[in-house]
């Protein structure tokens, strides 16, 4: 069941790589949060129940509900509908995302003889998600999609920490800390300051500082 | 001792918040700087530790002393800077609180003995410095803060990936304390170690200002107030570099030193190249200084990458650069107040207009590009000598050429600003004593270090280099 | 014997019923009563009774294209496992013949459309050709991966996934169904690839190619496109249904999956809009990406020895 969920997670990244509707990004991020929640529930085992409850509740609450809600608020308040055609057309964006996913599976294959206690899929899919998140940040123009690419990268990092959750549970807790920090600070700053200064949250307007 | 360093800022910050008085703000920074100086000297004389997460060793004590010295100078300068500042008392209090928390976070990075704790404190530095960059609230400041926050957050996340990959390779033991990592370095699975190093280099390198992830540096350091730029350039870059150095040490012990050093050399030369390209064409003198920071971080990375004698040079360069750059940024604050603009073109005749600032500007410039008798000359010379002993003649040649191009770019701008007729509005005041005294003290320290390094100091640097 | 007769009846009778279900679902979403489920049969008979109008500017190709299309689709139906997982014929690597039979039919539709000399039909023909070309690699990757993992290469054996571990089976079933469903939407010219009800020639893809056909020709074309949809639906159904069920139960499951697919197509047509023409290749590319994921997963399992 867990490999299935991981594959589903990777399919959401495919969708992220190709869509241009900003609300679709947000819903996909929420879906990723829900998938991660199920992965935690199924994978954790029964040793440390309070930790499990905390982790799964945090994942569902922050990744699945809170961050999408705040993002949706920002998007609705500013009437941001679509991502304009980025530097790379969406068609090629999808091809590149698929190749990143393929490369991630190749890494999984390399992993299969290295001894870790987690399913090798964890590693390959999470690395490809992180790289795809970076790719989305690099090729998109709006600030809001930059943030969503970053959130996708976060979800990938979280998936990676789940792979070693059995040996070092505190790494997952630190990953949660990263998440909350990003949510509070980045989004807080975005919602308050950038909105007032830049009505269009278009990265094209952030070009005053250059040489 | 360590408790003093870490907890007093919290108390002082609470006091600043509650009292909300203009004068107390600057005084609180000065109090903390004294405490920091006192504790760091104490820790130098007898190393200490606090819980298992913080302790000092020969390398981090150097960083700590640099932090203490720098912060003292900046807090003295801050007195007059705050007098010029027109913002409300509440914002000034916020400014002070953030500086206190930021310095505490940097101290936390320096003192931490656990990799994850170091990472947490670097995150804390990003958090606390964001407001400082944003202080003047112009649109360009917002843009700079956004870039800073975002790029550093991505960098931190990538560093976290690196740490996770490293912990995947740990196998049996599961602690990330530096001394344990050093002891059991051979037992770490080499595949994971090799995979994690680029991520950690890229992640912490983002905060340290190594190319190619340096994009936030020119904007952030130029938009923030001068004392803040001084602290950022002088301490934050060092602290992030410390994170990289600790992991390089582990790589070294695990027989992968060559791989780590090659990557460091690549990052170092790329930083030099980027600086060489941009430094001649910047229109803003604070951006020029920021690019110079990138260059110096690159030189330190090259020093570590060469290894051997280069390590001593790197530590020496680190110290010299922090003091020089801080003095440079503080002086630029004077220029900004006098001429009202941060652009190079309108500023002329600094020597005629404000002699103290003008001469400081020239001498700091001489220090930063490596003219003798200043210590940066010594460290660059040692690096080139190390390159020659290792037979890396081509690398040394490229190093020479890039440094010369950078020097030419900076010289063009600095000298143009100093000579000629004074172009400030008539009636602009000269700088007060508190605005050039810290820089002068730094310069004298640097001169002493360059001319005749006391043996105790040299021994301290060598001990630090041997830790690596 | 009974299986063969059931299959023949299925091929002849079911496709038009399938179309009827789709239309009925669309009417349901539109809040209407809608035409009867057997209305397509009546349309078919009506068209057969009429005479065909053939333009003087066309050659013999235009006259024979509809028949060739229908014949090719029916021949392609010979290889697909239908009711009870039995097919008329099966030999090694017959899925390639299946794909190219369909392609041959499509080729004749295209040249028949271009034969009329009308620019609208040529436009539709070029679009249709482009989108089918994009679908093909995905289809072959999916079937190739399935053949790889079951170590067999004919349709009936490929669809028998019982030798695969359950973990993998869920992944393959779900992903292949999604990918083949996208292929169905593309080949059957349904929303979001093409709206069969549009009357604006600039937005037509498939409809515009058959704009000039009438009478029995049109009847055969209707039947052929419905049968194509049913065939791809059969592929989906066969992947989903496990192999070791009693024939009657598997036949009943087969028909119900088809009805579900029809309802799903009708729902998608009612709820979604057709994609902008430039976004359609992207949509079809999703199918190829999913196919690639399937093949990557399978290759990993087989060669990496993953758990």
mmCIF file of C-alpha atoms in Angstrom, chain B residues 24-317:
data_model
loop_
_atom_site.group_PDB
_atom_site.id
_atom_site.type_symbol
_atom_site.label_atom_id
_atom_site.label_comp_id
_atom_site.label_asym_id
_atom_site.label_seq_id
_atom_site.Cartn_x
_atom_site.Cartn_y
_atom_site.Cartn_z
ATOM 1 C CA UNK B 24 18.272 52.413 26.309
ATOM 2 C CA UNK B 25 18.251 50.651 22.949
ATOM 3 C CA UNK B 26 21.777 51.591 21.995
ATOM 4 C CA UNK B 27 22.965 51.130 25.571
ATOM 5 C CA UNK B 28 21.602 47.591 25.688
ATOM 6 C CA UNK B 29 23.582 46.677 22.603
ATOM 7 C CA UNK B 30 26.694 48.084 24.231
ATOM 8 C CA UNK B 31 26.038 46.117 27.445
ATOM 9 C CA UNK B 32 25.662 42.908 25.492
ATOM 10 C CA UNK B 33 28.812 43.585 23.556
ATOM 11 C CA UNK B 34 30.772 43.987 26.763
ATOM 12 C CA UNK B 35 29.351 40.761 28.143
ATOM 13 C CA UNK B 36 30.173 39.021 24.886
ATOM 14 C CA UNK B 37 33.771 40.273 24.978
ATOM 15 C CA UNK B 38 34.169 39.263 28.575
ATOM 16 C CA UNK B 39 32.720 35.764 28.095
ATOM 17 C CA UNK B 40 34.652 35.064 24.942
ATOM 18 C CA UNK B 41 37.976 36.024 26.486
ATOM 19 C CA UNK B 42 37.068 33.867 29.455
ATOM 20 C CA UNK B 43 36.209 30.970 27.185
ATOM 21 C CA UNK B 44 39.461 31.467 25.357
ATOM 22 C CA UNK B 45 41.389 31.111 28.563
ATOM 23 C CA UNK B 46 39.427 28.085 29.657
ATOM 24 C CA UNK B 47 37.115 26.286 27.252
ATOM 25 C CA UNK B 48 33.691 25.523 28.584
ATOM 26 C CA UNK B 49 30.532 23.768 27.624
ATOM 27 C CA UNK B 50 26.827 24.021 28.328
ATOM 28 C CA UNK B 51 24.566 21.005 28.139
ATOM 29 C CA UNK B 52 25.858 18.681 25.531
ATOM 30 C CA UNK B 53 24.845 20.857 22.648
ATOM 31 C CA UNK B 54 27.199 23.778 23.092
ATOM 32 C CA UNK B 55 30.870 23.841 23.621
ATOM 33 C CA UNK B 56 33.922 25.667 22.467
ATOM 34 C CA UNK B 57 36.945 24.283 20.762
ATOM 35 C CA UNK B 58 39.998 25.842 19.196
ATOM 36 C CA UNK B 59 38.233 26.682 15.966
ATOM 37 C CA UNK B 60 35.029 28.120 17.315
ATOM 38 C CA UNK B 61 36.783 30.288 19.890
ATOM 39 C CA UNK B 62 38.343 32.302 17.065
ATOM 40 C CA UNK B 63 34.955 32.831 15.505
ATOM 41 C CA UNK B 64 33.545 33.819 18.880
ATOM 42 C CA UNK B 65 36.236 36.389 19.528
ATOM 43 C CA UNK B 66 35.708 37.850 16.065
ATOM 44 C CA UNK B 67 32.014 38.101 16.824
ATOM 45 C CA UNK B 68 32.684 39.813 20.156
ATOM 46 C CA UNK B 69 35.141 42.349 18.725
ATOM 47 C CA UNK B 70 32.975 43.145 15.784
ATOM 48 C CA UNK B 71 29.860 43.494 17.829
ATOM 49 C CA UNK B 72 31.575 45.864 20.248
ATOM 50 C CA UNK B 73 32.666 48.099 17.406
ATOM 51 C CA UNK B 74 29.236 48.050 15.837
ATOM 52 C CA UNK B 75 27.473 48.791 19.089
ATOM 53 C CA UNK B 76 29.648 51.875 19.603
ATOM 54 C CA UNK B 77 28.908 53.037 16.055
ATOM 55 C CA UNK B 78 25.259 52.340 16.654
ATOM 56 C CA UNK B 79 25.005 55.155 19.180
ATOM 57 C CA UNK B 80 25.431 57.817 16.567
ATOM 58 C CA UNK B 81 23.640 55.888 13.861
ATOM 59 C CA UNK B 82 20.518 55.797 15.941
ATOM 60 C CA UNK B 83 20.757 59.561 16.436
ATOM 61 C CA UNK B 84 20.483 60.074 12.690
ATOM 62 C CA UNK B 85 17.614 57.680 12.364
ATOM 63 C CA UNK B 86 14.158 59.173 12.062
ATOM 64 C CA UNK B 87 11.988 56.160 12.750
ATOM 65 C CA UNK B 88 9.649 55.793 15.675
ATOM 66 C CA UNK B 89 10.901 54.509 18.999
ATOM 67 C CA UNK B 90 8.917 51.323 18.601
ATOM 68 C CA UNK B 91 10.644 50.443 15.377
ATOM 69 C CA UNK B 92 14.007 51.259 16.841
ATOM 70 C CA UNK B 93 13.252 48.952 19.755
ATOM 71 C CA UNK B 94 12.336 46.218 17.329
ATOM 72 C CA UNK B 95 15.559 46.853 15.527
ATOM 73 C CA UNK B 96 17.528 46.486 18.748
ATOM 74 C CA UNK B 97 15.684 43.336 19.771
ATOM 75 C CA UNK B 98 16.362 41.764 16.406
ATOM 76 C CA UNK B 99 20.046 42.640 16.530
ATOM 77 C CA UNK B 100 20.299 41.080 19.992
ATOM 78 C CA UNK B 101 18.525 37.913 18.876
ATOM 79 C CA UNK B 102 20.538 37.770 15.701
ATOM 80 C CA UNK B 103 23.844 37.988 17.530
ATOM 81 C CA UNK B 104 22.683 35.370 19.985
ATOM 82 C CA UNK B 105 21.773 33.084 17.082
ATOM 83 C CA UNK B 106 25.159 33.587 15.455
ATOM 84 C CA UNK B 107 26.793 32.791 18.791
ATOM 85 C CA UNK B 108 24.626 29.704 18.944
ATOM 86 C CA UNK B 109 25.831 28.597 15.528
ATOM 87 C CA UNK B 110 29.433 29.122 16.529
ATOM 88 C CA UNK B 111 29.107 27.342 19.844
ATOM 89 C CA UNK B 112 26.989 24.431 18.814
ATOM 90 C CA UNK B 113 28.470 20.979 18.862
ATOM 91 C CA UNK B 114 25.613 19.173 17.200
ATOM 92 C CA UNK B 115 24.913 19.371 13.494
ATOM 93 C CA UNK B 116 21.159 19.679 13.782
ATOM 94 C CA UNK B 117 21.477 22.346 16.486
ATOM 95 C CA UNK B 118 23.761 24.310 14.170
ATOM 96 C CA UNK B 119 21.145 24.082 11.477
ATOM 97 C CA UNK B 120 18.398 25.285 13.797
ATOM 98 C CA UNK B 121 20.458 28.294 14.795
ATOM 99 C CA UNK B 122 21.224 29.191 11.208
ATOM 100 C CA UNK B 123 17.490 29.191 10.599
ATOM 101 C CA UNK B 124 17.133 31.463 13.589
ATOM 102 C CA UNK B 125 19.623 33.889 12.064
ATOM 103 C CA UNK B 126 17.564 34.062 8.892
ATOM 104 C CA UNK B 127 14.463 34.768 10.911
ATOM 105 C CA UNK B 128 15.974 37.508 13.016
ATOM 106 C CA UNK B 129 17.856 39.283 10.260
ATOM 107 C CA UNK B 130 14.912 39.563 7.900
ATOM 108 C CA UNK B 131 13.435 42.479 9.803
ATOM 109 C CA UNK B 132 16.797 44.176 9.952
ATOM 110 C CA UNK B 133 17.162 44.198 6.186
ATOM 111 C CA UNK B 134 13.659 45.502 5.849
ATOM 112 C CA UNK B 135 14.255 48.321 8.306
ATOM 113 C CA UNK B 136 14.119 51.269 5.930
ATOM 114 C CA UNK B 137 10.922 50.056 4.269
ATOM 115 C CA UNK B 138 11.661 51.268 0.774
ATOM 116 C CA UNK B 139 10.406 49.117 -2.125
ATOM 117 C CA UNK B 140 13.946 48.058 -2.847
ATOM 118 C CA UNK B 141 14.319 47.016 0.785
ATOM 119 C CA UNK B 142 11.216 44.862 0.500
ATOM 120 C CA UNK B 143 12.559 43.295 -2.632
ATOM 121 C CA UNK B 144 15.899 42.615 -0.951
ATOM 122 C CA UNK B 145 14.216 41.102 2.111
ATOM 123 C CA UNK B 146 12.032 38.889 0.010
ATOM 124 C CA UNK B 147 14.980 37.604 -2.006
ATOM 125 C CA UNK B 148 16.961 37.072 1.173
ATOM 126 C CA UNK B 149 14.175 35.200 2.941
ATOM 127 C CA UNK B 150 13.299 33.070 0.002
ATOM 128 C CA UNK B 151 16.769 32.125 -1.212
ATOM 129 C CA UNK B 152 17.998 31.468 2.307
ATOM 130 C CA UNK B 153 14.940 29.344 3.046
ATOM 131 C CA UNK B 154 15.562 27.259 -0.039
ATOM 132 C CA UNK B 155 19.207 27.004 1.017
ATOM 133 C CA UNK B 156 18.289 25.907 4.528
ATOM 134 C CA UNK B 157 15.922 23.302 3.143
ATOM 135 C CA UNK B 158 18.658 21.921 0.911
ATOM 136 C CA UNK B 159 21.079 21.872 3.839
ATOM 137 C CA UNK B 160 18.446 19.879 5.697
ATOM 138 C CA UNK B 161 18.312 17.393 2.846
ATOM 139 C CA UNK B 162 22.079 17.082 3.149
ATOM 140 C CA UNK B 163 21.847 16.454 6.894
ATOM 141 C CA UNK B 164 19.133 13.847 6.356
ATOM 142 C CA UNK B 165 21.234 12.076 3.735
ATOM 143 C CA UNK B 166 24.198 12.146 6.110
ATOM 144 C CA UNK B 167 22.114 10.580 8.861
ATOM 145 C CA UNK B 168 20.979 7.885 6.465
ATOM 146 C CA UNK B 169 24.583 6.802 6.204
ATOM 147 C CA UNK B 170 25.219 6.682 9.908
ATOM 148 C CA UNK B 171 24.134 3.104 10.276
ATOM 149 C CA UNK B 172 24.288 1.967 13.844
ATOM 150 C CA UNK B 173 24.809 5.088 15.863
ATOM 151 C CA UNK B 174 22.356 7.889 15.529
ATOM 152 C CA UNK B 175 23.859 11.039 16.870
ATOM 153 C CA UNK B 176 25.035 14.049 14.990
ATOM 154 C CA UNK B 177 27.417 15.434 17.588
ATOM 155 C CA UNK B 178 30.526 16.661 15.861
ATOM 156 C CA UNK B 179 33.011 14.826 18.014
ATOM 157 C CA UNK B 180 31.123 11.567 17.617
ATOM 158 C CA UNK B 181 30.929 12.110 13.888
ATOM 159 C CA UNK B 182 34.653 12.739 13.852
ATOM 160 C CA UNK B 183 35.387 9.601 15.835
ATOM 161 C CA UNK B 184 33.228 7.298 13.797
ATOM 162 C CA UNK B 185 33.921 8.931 10.458
ATOM 163 C CA UNK B 186 35.236 5.778 8.838
ATOM 164 C CA UNK B 187 32.116 3.883 9.762
ATOM 165 C CA UNK B 188 29.818 6.203 7.869
ATOM 166 C CA UNK B 189 28.665 4.696 4.615
ATOM 167 C CA UNK B 190 30.744 6.523 1.985
ATOM 168 C CA UNK B 191 27.934 6.599 -0.549
ATOM 169 C CA UNK B 192 25.695 8.677 1.692
ATOM 170 C CA UNK B 193 28.545 10.883 2.821
ATOM 171 C CA UNK B 194 29.511 11.616 -0.750
ATOM 172 C CA UNK B 195 25.900 12.310 -1.700
ATOM 173 C CA UNK B 196 25.227 14.587 1.232
ATOM 174 C CA UNK B 197 28.239 16.861 0.882
ATOM 175 C CA UNK B 198 27.105 18.805 -2.211
ATOM 176 C CA UNK B 199 23.757 19.418 -0.572
ATOM 177 C CA UNK B 200 25.316 20.665 2.634
ATOM 178 C CA UNK B 201 27.801 22.783 0.682
ATOM 179 C CA UNK B 202 25.027 24.279 -1.428
ATOM 180 C CA UNK B 203 22.729 24.763 1.536
ATOM 181 C CA UNK B 204 25.126 26.352 4.002
ATOM 182 C CA UNK B 205 26.941 27.986 1.115
ATOM 183 C CA UNK B 206 23.757 29.905 0.395
ATOM 184 C CA UNK B 207 24.060 31.592 3.755
ATOM 185 C CA UNK B 208 27.809 31.920 3.424
ATOM 186 C CA UNK B 209 27.647 33.742 0.148
ATOM 187 C CA UNK B 210 29.439 31.258 -2.046
ATOM 188 C CA UNK B 211 28.596 31.370 -5.698
ATOM 189 C CA UNK B 212 26.453 30.181 -7.374
ATOM 190 C CA UNK B 213 23.942 30.612 -4.564
ATOM 191 C CA UNK B 214 25.004 34.114 -3.561
ATOM 192 C CA UNK B 215 22.192 35.982 -5.301
ATOM 193 C CA UNK B 216 20.741 37.467 -2.153
ATOM 194 C CA UNK B 217 23.990 38.929 -0.868
ATOM 195 C CA UNK B 218 24.380 42.095 -2.912
ATOM 196 C CA UNK B 219 20.774 43.080 -2.391
ATOM 197 C CA UNK B 220 20.526 42.273 1.303
ATOM 198 C CA UNK B 221 23.812 43.839 2.337
ATOM 199 C CA UNK B 222 23.201 46.973 0.373
ATOM 200 C CA UNK B 223 19.656 47.650 1.472
ATOM 201 C CA UNK B 224 20.134 47.139 5.176
ATOM 202 C CA UNK B 225 21.358 49.838 7.545
ATOM 203 C CA UNK B 226 25.134 50.085 7.795
ATOM 204 C CA UNK B 227 25.612 48.574 11.252
ATOM 205 C CA UNK B 228 23.468 45.653 10.166
ATOM 206 C CA UNK B 229 25.469 45.208 6.980
ATOM 207 C CA UNK B 230 28.627 45.199 9.050
ATOM 208 C CA UNK B 231 27.329 42.465 11.343
ATOM 209 C CA UNK B 232 25.921 40.431 8.480
ATOM 210 C CA UNK B 233 29.099 40.566 6.475
ATOM 211 C CA UNK B 234 31.383 40.124 9.388
ATOM 212 C CA UNK B 235 29.701 37.375 11.360
ATOM 213 C CA UNK B 236 26.926 35.612 9.532
ATOM 214 C CA UNK B 237 29.015 34.592 6.559
ATOM 215 C CA UNK B 238 31.652 33.236 8.930
ATOM 216 C CA UNK B 239 29.136 31.260 10.937
ATOM 217 C CA UNK B 240 27.675 29.617 7.864
ATOM 218 C CA UNK B 241 31.176 28.814 6.699
ATOM 219 C CA UNK B 242 31.818 27.172 10.067
ATOM 220 C CA UNK B 243 29.000 24.744 9.334
ATOM 221 C CA UNK B 244 30.635 23.811 6.054
ATOM 222 C CA UNK B 245 34.046 23.489 7.710
ATOM 223 C CA UNK B 246 32.775 21.060 10.324
ATOM 224 C CA UNK B 247 31.398 18.761 7.671
ATOM 225 C CA UNK B 248 34.598 19.071 5.641
ATOM 226 C CA UNK B 249 36.440 17.858 8.708
ATOM 227 C CA UNK B 250 34.242 14.754 8.833
ATOM 228 C CA UNK B 251 34.822 14.161 5.143
ATOM 229 C CA UNK B 252 38.551 14.503 5.703
ATOM 230 C CA UNK B 253 38.500 11.873 8.421
ATOM 231 C CA UNK B 254 36.474 9.565 6.223
ATOM 232 C CA UNK B 255 39.110 9.629 3.471
ATOM 233 C CA UNK B 256 37.051 11.799 1.208
ATOM 234 C CA UNK B 257 38.995 14.975 1.752
ATOM 235 C CA UNK B 258 39.960 15.348 -1.908
ATOM 236 C CA UNK B 259 36.380 15.234 -3.068
ATOM 237 C CA UNK B 260 35.319 17.855 -0.522
ATOM 238 C CA UNK B 261 38.269 20.068 -1.280
ATOM 239 C CA UNK B 262 37.683 19.950 -5.017
ATOM 240 C CA UNK B 263 34.127 21.124 -4.535
ATOM 241 C CA UNK B 264 35.288 23.897 -2.235
ATOM 242 C CA UNK B 265 37.873 25.021 -4.767
ATOM 243 C CA UNK B 266 35.222 25.093 -7.465
ATOM 244 C CA UNK B 267 32.862 27.154 -5.324
ATOM 245 C CA UNK B 268 35.713 29.482 -4.345
ATOM 246 C CA UNK B 269 36.847 30.170 -7.862
ATOM 247 C CA UNK B 270 33.303 30.629 -9.050
ATOM 248 C CA UNK B 271 32.799 33.246 -6.331
ATOM 249 C CA UNK B 272 35.939 35.051 -7.420
ATOM 250 C CA UNK B 273 34.833 34.951 -11.026
ATOM 251 C CA UNK B 274 31.364 36.297 -10.266
ATOM 252 C CA UNK B 275 32.848 39.129 -8.240
ATOM 253 C CA UNK B 276 35.358 39.948 -10.952
ATOM 254 C CA UNK B 277 32.532 40.253 -13.452
ATOM 255 C CA UNK B 278 30.288 42.501 -11.430
ATOM 256 C CA UNK B 279 32.443 44.586 -9.174
ATOM 257 C CA UNK B 280 33.566 47.008 -11.831
ATOM 258 C CA UNK B 281 30.085 47.760 -13.043
ATOM 259 C CA UNK B 282 28.122 48.233 -9.843
ATOM 260 C CA UNK B 283 26.599 51.630 -9.391
ATOM 261 C CA UNK B 284 26.110 51.421 -5.659
ATOM 262 C CA UNK B 285 29.086 51.389 -3.313
ATOM 263 C CA UNK B 286 27.387 49.183 -0.765
ATOM 264 C CA UNK B 287 26.763 46.575 -3.431
ATOM 265 C CA UNK B 288 30.416 46.833 -4.289
ATOM 266 C CA UNK B 289 31.284 45.999 -0.702
ATOM 267 C CA UNK B 290 28.850 43.102 -0.755
ATOM 268 C CA UNK B 291 30.509 41.662 -3.854
ATOM 269 C CA UNK B 292 33.809 42.045 -2.096
ATOM 270 C CA UNK B 293 32.384 39.869 0.703
ATOM 271 C CA UNK B 294 31.561 37.204 -1.847
ATOM 272 C CA UNK B 295 35.110 37.426 -3.121
ATOM 273 C CA UNK B 296 36.629 37.015 0.302
ATOM 274 C CA UNK B 297 34.408 34.075 1.149
ATOM 275 C CA UNK B 298 35.627 32.568 -2.072
ATOM 276 C CA UNK B 299 39.230 33.119 -1.049
ATOM 277 C CA UNK B 300 38.605 31.423 2.292
ATOM 278 C CA UNK B 301 36.968 28.498 0.507
ATOM 279 C CA UNK B 302 39.977 28.266 -1.785
ATOM 280 C CA UNK B 303 42.266 28.352 1.231
ATOM 281 C CA UNK B 304 40.470 25.439 2.829
ATOM 282 C CA UNK B 305 40.333 23.712 -0.515
ATOM 283 C CA UNK B 306 44.090 23.853 -0.914
ATOM 284 C CA UNK B 307 44.635 22.374 2.497
ATOM 285 C CA UNK B 308 47.913 22.212 4.390
ATOM 286 C CA UNK B 309 49.288 25.704 4.920
ATOM 287 C CA UNK B 310 46.170 27.046 3.263
ATOM 288 C CA UNK B 311 44.170 26.219 6.352
ATOM 289 C CA UNK B 312 46.094 28.642 8.526
ATOM 290 C CA UNK B 313 45.763 31.228 5.783
ATOM 291 C CA UNK B 314 42.030 30.638 5.606
ATOM 292 C CA UNK B 315 41.493 31.167 9.328
ATOM 293 C CA UNK B 316 43.727 34.222 9.284
ATOM 294 C CA UNK B 317 41.903 35.630 6.264
#
